[in-house]
mmCIF file of C-alpha atoms in Angstrom:
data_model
loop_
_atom_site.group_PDB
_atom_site.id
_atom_site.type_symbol
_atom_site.label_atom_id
_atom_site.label_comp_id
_atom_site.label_asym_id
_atom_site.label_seq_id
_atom_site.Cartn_x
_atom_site.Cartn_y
_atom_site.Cartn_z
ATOM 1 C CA UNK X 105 -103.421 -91.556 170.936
ATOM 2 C CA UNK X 106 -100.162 -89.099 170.644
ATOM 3 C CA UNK X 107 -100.605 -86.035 169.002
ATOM 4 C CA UNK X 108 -97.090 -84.821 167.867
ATOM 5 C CA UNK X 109 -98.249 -81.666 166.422
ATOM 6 C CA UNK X 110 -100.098 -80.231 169.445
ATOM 7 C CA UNK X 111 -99.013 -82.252 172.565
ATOM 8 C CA UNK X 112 -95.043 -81.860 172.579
ATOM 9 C CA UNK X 113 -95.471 -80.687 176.072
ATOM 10 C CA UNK X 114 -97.882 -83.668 177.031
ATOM 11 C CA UNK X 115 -97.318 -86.359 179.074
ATOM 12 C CA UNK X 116 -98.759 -89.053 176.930
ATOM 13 C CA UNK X 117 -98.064 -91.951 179.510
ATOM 14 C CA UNK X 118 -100.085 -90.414 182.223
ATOM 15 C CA UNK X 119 -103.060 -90.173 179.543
ATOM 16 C CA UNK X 120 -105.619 -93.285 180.164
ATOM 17 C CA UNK X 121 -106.393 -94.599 176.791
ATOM 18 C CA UNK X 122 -110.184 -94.179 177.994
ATOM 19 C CA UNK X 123 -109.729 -90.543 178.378
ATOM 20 C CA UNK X 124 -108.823 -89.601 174.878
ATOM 21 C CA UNK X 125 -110.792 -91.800 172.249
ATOM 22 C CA UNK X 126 -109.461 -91.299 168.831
ATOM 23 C CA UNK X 127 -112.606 -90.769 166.642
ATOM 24 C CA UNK X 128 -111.722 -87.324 164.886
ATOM 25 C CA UNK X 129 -114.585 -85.914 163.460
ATOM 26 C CA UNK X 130 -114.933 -82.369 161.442
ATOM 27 C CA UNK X 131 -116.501 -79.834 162.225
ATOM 28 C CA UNK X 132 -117.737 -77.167 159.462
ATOM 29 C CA UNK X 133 -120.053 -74.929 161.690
ATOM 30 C CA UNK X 134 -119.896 -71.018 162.876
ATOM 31 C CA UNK X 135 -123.264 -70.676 163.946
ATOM 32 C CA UNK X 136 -122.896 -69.588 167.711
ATOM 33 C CA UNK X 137 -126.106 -72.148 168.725
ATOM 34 C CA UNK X 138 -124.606 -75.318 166.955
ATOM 35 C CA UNK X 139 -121.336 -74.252 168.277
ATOM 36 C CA UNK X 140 -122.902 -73.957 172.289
ATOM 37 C CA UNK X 141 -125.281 -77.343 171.482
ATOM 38 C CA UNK X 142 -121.458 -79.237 170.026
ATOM 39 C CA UNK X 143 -119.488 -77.727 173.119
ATOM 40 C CA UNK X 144 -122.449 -79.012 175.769
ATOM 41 C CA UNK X 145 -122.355 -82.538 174.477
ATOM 42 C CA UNK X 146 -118.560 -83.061 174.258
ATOM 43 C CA UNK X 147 -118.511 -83.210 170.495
ATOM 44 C CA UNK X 148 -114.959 -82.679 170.005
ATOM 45 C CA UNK X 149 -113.878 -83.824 173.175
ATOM 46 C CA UNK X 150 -113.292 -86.888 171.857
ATOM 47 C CA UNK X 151 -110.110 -85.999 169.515
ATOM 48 C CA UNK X 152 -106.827 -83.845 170.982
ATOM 49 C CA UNK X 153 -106.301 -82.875 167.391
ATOM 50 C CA UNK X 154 -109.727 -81.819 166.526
ATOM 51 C CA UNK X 155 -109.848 -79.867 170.098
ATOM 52 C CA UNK X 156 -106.647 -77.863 169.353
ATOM 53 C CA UNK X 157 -108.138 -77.014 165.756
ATOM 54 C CA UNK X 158 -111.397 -75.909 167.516
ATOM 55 C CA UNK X 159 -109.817 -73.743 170.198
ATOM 56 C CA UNK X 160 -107.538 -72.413 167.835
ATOM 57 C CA UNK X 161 -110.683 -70.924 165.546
ATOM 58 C CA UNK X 162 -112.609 -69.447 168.823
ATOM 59 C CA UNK X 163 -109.537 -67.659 169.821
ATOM 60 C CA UNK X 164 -108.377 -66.228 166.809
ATOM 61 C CA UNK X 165 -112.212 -64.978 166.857
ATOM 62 C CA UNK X 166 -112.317 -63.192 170.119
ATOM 63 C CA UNK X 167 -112.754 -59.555 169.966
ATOM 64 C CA UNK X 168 -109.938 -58.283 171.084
ATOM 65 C CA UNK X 169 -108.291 -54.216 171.714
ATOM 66 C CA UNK X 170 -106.329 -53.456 168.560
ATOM 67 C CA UNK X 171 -102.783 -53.871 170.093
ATOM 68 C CA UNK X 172 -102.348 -57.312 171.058
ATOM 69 C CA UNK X 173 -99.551 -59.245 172.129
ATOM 70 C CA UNK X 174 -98.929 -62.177 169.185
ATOM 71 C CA UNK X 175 -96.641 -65.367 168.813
ATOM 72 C CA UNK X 176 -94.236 -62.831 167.285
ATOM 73 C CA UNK X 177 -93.860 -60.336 170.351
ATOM 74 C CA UNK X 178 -93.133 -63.567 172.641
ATOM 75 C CA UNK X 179 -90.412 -64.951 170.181
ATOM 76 C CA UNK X 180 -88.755 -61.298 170.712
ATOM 77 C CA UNK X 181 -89.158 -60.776 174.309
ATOM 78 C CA UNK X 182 -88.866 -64.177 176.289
ATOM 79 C CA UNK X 183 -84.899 -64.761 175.689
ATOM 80 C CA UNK X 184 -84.904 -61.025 177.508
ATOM 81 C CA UNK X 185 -86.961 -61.291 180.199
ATOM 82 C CA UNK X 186 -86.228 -65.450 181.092
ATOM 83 C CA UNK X 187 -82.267 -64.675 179.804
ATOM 84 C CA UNK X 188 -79.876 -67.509 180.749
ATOM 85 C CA UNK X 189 -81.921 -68.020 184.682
ATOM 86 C CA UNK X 190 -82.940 -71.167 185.203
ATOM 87 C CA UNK X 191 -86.715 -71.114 184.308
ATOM 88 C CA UNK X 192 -87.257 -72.844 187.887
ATOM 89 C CA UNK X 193 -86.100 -69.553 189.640
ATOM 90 C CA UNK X 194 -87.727 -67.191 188.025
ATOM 91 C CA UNK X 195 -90.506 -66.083 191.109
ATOM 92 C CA UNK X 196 -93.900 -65.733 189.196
ATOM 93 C CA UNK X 197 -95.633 -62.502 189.514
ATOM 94 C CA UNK X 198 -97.564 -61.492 192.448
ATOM 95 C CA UNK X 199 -100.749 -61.184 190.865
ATOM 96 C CA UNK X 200 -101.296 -64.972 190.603
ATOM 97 C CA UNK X 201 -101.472 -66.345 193.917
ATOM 98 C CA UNK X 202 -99.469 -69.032 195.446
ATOM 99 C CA UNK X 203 -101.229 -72.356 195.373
ATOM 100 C CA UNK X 204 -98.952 -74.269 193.207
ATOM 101 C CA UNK X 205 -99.469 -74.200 189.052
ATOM 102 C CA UNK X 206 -101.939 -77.764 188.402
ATOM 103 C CA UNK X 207 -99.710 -79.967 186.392
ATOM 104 C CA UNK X 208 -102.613 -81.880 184.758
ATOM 105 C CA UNK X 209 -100.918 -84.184 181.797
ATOM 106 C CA UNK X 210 -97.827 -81.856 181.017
ATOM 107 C CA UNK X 211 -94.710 -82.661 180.642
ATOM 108 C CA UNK X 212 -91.181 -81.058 182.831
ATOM 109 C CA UNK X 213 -90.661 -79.060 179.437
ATOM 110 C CA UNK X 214 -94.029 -78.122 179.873
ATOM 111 C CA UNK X 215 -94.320 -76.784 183.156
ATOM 112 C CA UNK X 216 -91.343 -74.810 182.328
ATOM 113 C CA UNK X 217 -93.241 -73.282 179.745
ATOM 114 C CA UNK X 218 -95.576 -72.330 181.393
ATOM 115 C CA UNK X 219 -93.506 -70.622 184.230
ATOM 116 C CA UNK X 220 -92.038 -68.794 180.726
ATOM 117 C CA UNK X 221 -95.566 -67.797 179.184
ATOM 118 C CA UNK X 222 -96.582 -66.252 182.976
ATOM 119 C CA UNK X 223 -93.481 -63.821 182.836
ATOM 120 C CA UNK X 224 -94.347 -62.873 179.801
ATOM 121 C CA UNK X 225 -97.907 -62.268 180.004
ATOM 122 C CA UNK X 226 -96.813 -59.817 183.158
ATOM 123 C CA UNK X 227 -94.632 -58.206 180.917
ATOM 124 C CA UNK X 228 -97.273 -57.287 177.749
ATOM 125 C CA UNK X 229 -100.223 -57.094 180.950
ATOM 126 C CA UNK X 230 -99.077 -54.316 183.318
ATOM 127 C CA UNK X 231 -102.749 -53.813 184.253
ATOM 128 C CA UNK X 232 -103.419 -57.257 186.007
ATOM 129 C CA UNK X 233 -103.107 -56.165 189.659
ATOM 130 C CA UNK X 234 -104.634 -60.211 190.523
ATOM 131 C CA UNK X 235 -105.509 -63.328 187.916
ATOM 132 C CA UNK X 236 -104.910 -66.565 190.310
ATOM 133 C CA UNK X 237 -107.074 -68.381 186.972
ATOM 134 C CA UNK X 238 -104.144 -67.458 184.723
ATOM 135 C CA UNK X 239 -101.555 -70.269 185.774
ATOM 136 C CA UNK X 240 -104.224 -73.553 185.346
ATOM 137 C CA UNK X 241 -105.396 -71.042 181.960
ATOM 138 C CA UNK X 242 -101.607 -71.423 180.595
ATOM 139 C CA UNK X 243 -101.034 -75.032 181.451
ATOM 140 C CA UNK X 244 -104.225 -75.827 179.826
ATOM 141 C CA UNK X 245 -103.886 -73.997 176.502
ATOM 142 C CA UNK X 246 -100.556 -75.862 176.297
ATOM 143 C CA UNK X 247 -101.950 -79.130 175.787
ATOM 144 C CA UNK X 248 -102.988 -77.970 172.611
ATOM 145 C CA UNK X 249 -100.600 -75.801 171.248
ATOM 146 C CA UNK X 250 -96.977 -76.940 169.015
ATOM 147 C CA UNK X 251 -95.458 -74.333 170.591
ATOM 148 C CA UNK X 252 -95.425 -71.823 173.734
ATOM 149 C CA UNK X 253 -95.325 -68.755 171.499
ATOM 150 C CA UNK X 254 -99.018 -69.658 170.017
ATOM 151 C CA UNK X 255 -99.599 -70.663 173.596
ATOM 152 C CA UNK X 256 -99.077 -67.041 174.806
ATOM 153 C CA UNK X 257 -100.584 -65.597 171.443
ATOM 154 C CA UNK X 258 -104.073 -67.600 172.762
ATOM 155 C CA UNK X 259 -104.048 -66.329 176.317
ATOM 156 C CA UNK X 260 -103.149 -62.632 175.572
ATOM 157 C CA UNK X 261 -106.621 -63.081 173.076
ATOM 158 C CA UNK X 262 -108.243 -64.011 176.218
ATOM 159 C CA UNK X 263 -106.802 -61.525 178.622
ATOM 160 C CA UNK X 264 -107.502 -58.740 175.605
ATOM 161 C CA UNK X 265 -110.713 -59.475 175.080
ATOM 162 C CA UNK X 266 -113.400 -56.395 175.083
ATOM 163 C CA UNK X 267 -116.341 -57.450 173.944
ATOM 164 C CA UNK X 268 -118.779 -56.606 177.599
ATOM 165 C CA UNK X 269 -120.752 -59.418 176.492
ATOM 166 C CA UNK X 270 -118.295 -61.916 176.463
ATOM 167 C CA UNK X 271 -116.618 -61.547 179.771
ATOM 168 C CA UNK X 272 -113.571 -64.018 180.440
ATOM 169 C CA UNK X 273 -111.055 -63.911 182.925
ATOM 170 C CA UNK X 274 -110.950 -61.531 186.386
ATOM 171 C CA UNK X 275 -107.792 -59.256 186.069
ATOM 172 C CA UNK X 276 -108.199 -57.263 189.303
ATOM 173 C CA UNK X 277 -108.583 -57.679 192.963
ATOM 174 C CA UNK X 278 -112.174 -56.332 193.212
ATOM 175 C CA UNK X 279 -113.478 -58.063 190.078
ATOM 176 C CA UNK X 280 -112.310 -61.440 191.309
ATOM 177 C CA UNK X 281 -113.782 -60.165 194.778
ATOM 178 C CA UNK X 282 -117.168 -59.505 193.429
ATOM 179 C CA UNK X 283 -117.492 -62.716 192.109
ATOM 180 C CA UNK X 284 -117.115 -64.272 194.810
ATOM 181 C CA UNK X 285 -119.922 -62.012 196.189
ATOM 182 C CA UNK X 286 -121.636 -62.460 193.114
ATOM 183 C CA UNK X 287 -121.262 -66.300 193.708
ATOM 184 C CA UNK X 288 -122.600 -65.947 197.117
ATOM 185 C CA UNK X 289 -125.312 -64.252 196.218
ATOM 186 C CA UNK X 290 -126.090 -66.761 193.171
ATOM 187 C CA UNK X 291 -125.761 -69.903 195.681
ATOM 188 C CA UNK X 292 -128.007 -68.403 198.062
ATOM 189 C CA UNK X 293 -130.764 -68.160 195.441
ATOM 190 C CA UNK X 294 -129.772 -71.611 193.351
ATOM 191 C CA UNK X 295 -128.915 -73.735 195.776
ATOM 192 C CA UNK X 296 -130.718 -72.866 198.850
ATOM 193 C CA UNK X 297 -129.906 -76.162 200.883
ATOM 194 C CA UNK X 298 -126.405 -76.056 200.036
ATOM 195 C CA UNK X 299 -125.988 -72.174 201.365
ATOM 196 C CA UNK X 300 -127.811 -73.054 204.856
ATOM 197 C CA UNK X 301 -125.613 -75.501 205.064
ATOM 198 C CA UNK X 302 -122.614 -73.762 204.234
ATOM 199 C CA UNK X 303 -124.011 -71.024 207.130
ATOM 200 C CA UNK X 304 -124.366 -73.598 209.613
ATOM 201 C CA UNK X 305 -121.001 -75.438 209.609
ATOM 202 C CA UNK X 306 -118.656 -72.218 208.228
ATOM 203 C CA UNK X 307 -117.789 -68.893 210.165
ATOM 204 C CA UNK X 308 -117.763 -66.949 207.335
ATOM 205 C CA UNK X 309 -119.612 -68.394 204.243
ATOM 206 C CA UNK X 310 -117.957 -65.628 201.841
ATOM 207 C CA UNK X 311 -114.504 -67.298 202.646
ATOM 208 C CA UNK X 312 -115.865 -70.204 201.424
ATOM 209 C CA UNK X 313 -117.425 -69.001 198.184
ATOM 210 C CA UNK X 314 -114.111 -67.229 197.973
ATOM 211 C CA UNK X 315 -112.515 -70.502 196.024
ATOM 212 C CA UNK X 316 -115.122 -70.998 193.950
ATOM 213 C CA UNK X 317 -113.053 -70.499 190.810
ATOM 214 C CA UNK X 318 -110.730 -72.175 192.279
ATOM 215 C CA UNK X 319 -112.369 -75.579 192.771
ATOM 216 C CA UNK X 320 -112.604 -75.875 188.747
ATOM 217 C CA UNK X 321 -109.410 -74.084 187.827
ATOM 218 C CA UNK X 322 -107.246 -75.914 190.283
ATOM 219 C CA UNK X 323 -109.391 -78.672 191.952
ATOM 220 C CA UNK X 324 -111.301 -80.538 188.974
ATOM 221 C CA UNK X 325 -109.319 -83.291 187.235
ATOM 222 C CA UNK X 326 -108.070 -82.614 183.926
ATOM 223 C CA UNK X 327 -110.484 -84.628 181.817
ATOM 224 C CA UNK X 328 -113.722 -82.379 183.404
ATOM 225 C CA UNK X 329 -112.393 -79.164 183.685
ATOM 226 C CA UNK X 330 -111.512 -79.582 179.988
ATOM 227 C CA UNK X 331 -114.686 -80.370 178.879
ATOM 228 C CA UNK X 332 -115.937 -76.744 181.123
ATOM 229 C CA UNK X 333 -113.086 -74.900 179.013
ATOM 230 C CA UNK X 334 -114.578 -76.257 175.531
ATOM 231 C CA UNK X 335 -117.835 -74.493 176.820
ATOM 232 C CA UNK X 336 -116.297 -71.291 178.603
ATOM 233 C CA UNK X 337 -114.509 -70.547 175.395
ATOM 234 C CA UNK X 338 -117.767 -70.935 173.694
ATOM 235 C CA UNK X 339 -120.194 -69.008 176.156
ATOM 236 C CA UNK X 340 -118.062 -67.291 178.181
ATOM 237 C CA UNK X 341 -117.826 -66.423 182.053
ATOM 238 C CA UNK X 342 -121.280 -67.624 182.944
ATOM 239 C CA UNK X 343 -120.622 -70.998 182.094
ATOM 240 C CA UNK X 344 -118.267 -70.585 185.421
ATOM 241 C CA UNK X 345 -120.929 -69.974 188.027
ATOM 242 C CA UNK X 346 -123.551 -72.971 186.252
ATOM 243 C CA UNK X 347 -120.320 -75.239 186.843
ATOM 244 C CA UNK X 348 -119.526 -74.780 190.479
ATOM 245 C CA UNK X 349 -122.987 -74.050 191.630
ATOM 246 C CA UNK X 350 -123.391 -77.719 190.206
ATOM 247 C CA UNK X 351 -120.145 -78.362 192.247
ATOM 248 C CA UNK X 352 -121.921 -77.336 195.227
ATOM 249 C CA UNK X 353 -125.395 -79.045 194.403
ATOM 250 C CA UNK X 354 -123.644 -82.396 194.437
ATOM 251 C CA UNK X 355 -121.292 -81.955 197.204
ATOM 252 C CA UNK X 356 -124.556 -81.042 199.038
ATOM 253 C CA UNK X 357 -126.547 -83.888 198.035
ATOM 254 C CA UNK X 358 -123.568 -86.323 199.062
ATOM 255 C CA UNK X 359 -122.799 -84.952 202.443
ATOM 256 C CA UNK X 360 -126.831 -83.885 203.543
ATOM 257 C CA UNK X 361 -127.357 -84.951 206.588
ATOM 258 C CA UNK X 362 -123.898 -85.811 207.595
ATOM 259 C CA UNK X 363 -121.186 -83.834 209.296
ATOM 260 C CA UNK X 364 -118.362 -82.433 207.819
ATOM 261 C CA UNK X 365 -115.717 -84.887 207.822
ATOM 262 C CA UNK X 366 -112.426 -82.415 208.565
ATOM 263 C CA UNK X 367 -114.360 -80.090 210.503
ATOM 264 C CA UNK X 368 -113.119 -77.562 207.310
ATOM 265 C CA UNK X 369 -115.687 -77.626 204.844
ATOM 266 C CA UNK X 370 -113.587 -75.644 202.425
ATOM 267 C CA UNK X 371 -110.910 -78.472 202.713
ATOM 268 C CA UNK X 372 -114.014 -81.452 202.076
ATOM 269 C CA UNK X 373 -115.043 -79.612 199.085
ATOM 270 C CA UNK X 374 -111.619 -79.603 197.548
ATOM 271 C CA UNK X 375 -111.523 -82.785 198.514
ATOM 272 C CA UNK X 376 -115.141 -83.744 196.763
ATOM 273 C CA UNK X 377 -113.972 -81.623 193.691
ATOM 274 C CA UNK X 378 -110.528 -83.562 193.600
ATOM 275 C CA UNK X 379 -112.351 -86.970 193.569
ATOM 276 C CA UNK X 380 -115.060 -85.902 191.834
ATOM 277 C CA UNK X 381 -114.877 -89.353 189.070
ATOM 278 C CA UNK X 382 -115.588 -91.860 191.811
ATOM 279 C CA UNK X 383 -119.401 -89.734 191.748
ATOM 280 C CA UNK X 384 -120.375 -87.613 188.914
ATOM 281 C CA UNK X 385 -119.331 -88.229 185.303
ATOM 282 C CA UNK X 386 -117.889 -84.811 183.039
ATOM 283 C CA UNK X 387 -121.057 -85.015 180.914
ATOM 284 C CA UNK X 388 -123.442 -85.420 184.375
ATOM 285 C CA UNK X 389 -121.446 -82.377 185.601
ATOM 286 C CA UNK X 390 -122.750 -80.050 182.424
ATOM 287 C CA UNK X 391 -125.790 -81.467 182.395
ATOM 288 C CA UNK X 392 -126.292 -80.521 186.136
ATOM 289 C CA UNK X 393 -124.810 -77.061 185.146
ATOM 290 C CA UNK X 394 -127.193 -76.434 182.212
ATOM 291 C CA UNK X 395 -130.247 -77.653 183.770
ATOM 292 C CA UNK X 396 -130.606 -74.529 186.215
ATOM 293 C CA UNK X 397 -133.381 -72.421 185.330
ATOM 294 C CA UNK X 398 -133.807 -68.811 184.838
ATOM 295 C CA UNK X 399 -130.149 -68.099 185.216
ATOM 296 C CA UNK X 400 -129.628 -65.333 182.872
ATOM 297 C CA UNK X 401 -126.662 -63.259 181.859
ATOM 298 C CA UNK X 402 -128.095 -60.044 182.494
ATOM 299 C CA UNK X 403 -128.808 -61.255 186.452
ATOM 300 C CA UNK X 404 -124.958 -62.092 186.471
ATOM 301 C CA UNK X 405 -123.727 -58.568 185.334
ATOM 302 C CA UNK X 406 -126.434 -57.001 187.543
ATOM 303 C CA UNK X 407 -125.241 -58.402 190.588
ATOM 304 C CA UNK X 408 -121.306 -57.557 189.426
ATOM 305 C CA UNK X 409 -122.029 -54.663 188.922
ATOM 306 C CA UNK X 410 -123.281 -53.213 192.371
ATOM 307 C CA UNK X 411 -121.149 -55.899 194.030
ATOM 308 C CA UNK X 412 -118.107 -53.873 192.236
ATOM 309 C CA UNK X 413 -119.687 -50.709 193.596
ATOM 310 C CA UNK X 414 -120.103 -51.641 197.230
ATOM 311 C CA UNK X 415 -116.927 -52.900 197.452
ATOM 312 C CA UNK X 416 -115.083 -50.175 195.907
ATOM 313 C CA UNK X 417 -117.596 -47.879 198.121
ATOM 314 C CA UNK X 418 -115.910 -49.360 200.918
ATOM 315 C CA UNK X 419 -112.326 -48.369 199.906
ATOM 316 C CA UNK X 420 -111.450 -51.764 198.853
ATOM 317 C CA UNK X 421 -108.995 -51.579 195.228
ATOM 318 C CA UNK X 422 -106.170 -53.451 195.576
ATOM 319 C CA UNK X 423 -105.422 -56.544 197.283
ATOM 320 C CA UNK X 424 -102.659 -56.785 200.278
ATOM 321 C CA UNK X 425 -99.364 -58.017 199.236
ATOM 322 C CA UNK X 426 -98.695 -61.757 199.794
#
């Protein structure tokens, strides 16, 4: 099951021998549909190896703006910035927020890393004003990277990417704001039951939709939210909303009828999302996702889009300093 190559800062031990099943396949394919139908049905989800290969090739093919940071920049600017502090004390920057980083399988020399990579990224990224995705984004990559260099080259890719269609990762206040309105508004056509219910037990439903990101980068267990990233890297942002509008469909379904248990319901869908094995399998999860109809990326950016504007109609830039 170890993968020496790409899982020095993996926690083998903590690994169930169920959850990584050692049947390493190729895979020869650029076609953007075979790649989409492979990612849906888990096809190299199967093999860490084969994984790292695969997310190394739709990286390295992200269109990205012509000055990137690479493995080469980090190698010459993390014994500046991290210099002889203990990794531990270095304060991340504020434009993640301050739920702590999800450990998943890494190791301690891991989650050091990771604490490294973040610095780093706010060094080469003056422009994020607020990314609370990025730590979870990090830790993942760096299950299936040899080293934290590559690991940084892969998520600057991500943060750099400018192709409109492709949209990956929030970077500022009011696009992770109109998300969450754009989430709202998505919930209260797709999952009609689940929003009335939401109304009727929540003060404010938008605080509530407000951690939708957060219930798959940060809630979900490693071995689903995995399987979401094989897709997202594939399909990009949309792939998001599908996944936690299925979230909600199934939280819905298991509590209809019945009170919230903590009288929080943003705490009992954590909690769902957190303990999300003992009722909905990874693949169940997608399929819910992907069996939505007439959800279209064209709706999505529609709905950003004047979100965006009403918002920033109403003064609202920058978020308020932690």
């Amino acid at each position: 099951m170890e993968d020496t190559e790409n899982g020095r800062f993996v926690d083998w031990e903590k690994i169930e021998p169920s959850s990584e099943v050692q049947v390493c396949k190729d895979l020869q394919t650029t076609d953007f549909q075979e790649l989409k139908n492979l990612a849906r049905q888990g096809y190299w989800a199967e093999c860490h190896s084969l994984r790292a290969k695969v997310y190394k090739q739709l990286i390295k093919d992200i269109p990205c703006r012509t000055v990137t940071p690479d493995a080469n920049v980090y190698r010459d600017i993390v014994g500046k910035i991290v210099g002889k502090r203990a990794v531990s004390m270095i304060s991340l920057p504020e434009f993640v927020d301050d739920r702590p980083i999800p450990t998943y399988f890494l190791n301690t020399e891991g989650m050091l890393a990771v604490r490294r990579i973040i610095v780093c990224i706010e060094n080469q990224f003056p422009d994020i004003s607020f990314c609370p995705v990025l730590p979870p984004l990090v830790a993942l990559l760096l299950h299936y990277n040899k080293d934290e260099a590559a690991c940084f080259e892969q998520v600057s890719r991500i943060l750099a990417c400018n192709d409109p269609r492709k949209r990956l990762v929030d970077q500022s206040f009011v696009a992770f704001e109109s998300s969450c309105m754009t989430f709202g508004d998505l919930v209260n056509k797709y999952c009609q039951g689940a929003h009335k219910m939401m109304v009727a037990v929540s003060e404010d439903v938008l605080e509530v939709y407000s951690d939708w990101q957060r219930w798959i980068f940060g809630d979900l267990p490693f071995t689903y939210v995995i399987r979401v990233f094989d897709v997202f890297l594939v399909e990009g942002y949309k792939v998001l909303y599908r996944i936690a509008l299925s979230l909600l469909k199934f939280f819905h379904k298991l509590r209809a009828g019945l009170l919230i248990e903590s009288g929080n319901v943003k705490e009992d869908i954590q909690a769902f999302v957190r303990d999300i094995a003992k009722s909905v399998s990874p693949q169940k999860l997608l399929d819910k996702a992907f069996a939505i109809r007439l959800f279209s990326r064209k709706e999505i950016q529609l709905l950003q889009m004047a979100n965006e504007k009403a918002l920033k109609q109403k003064g609202i830039t920058v978020q308020q300093k932690r």
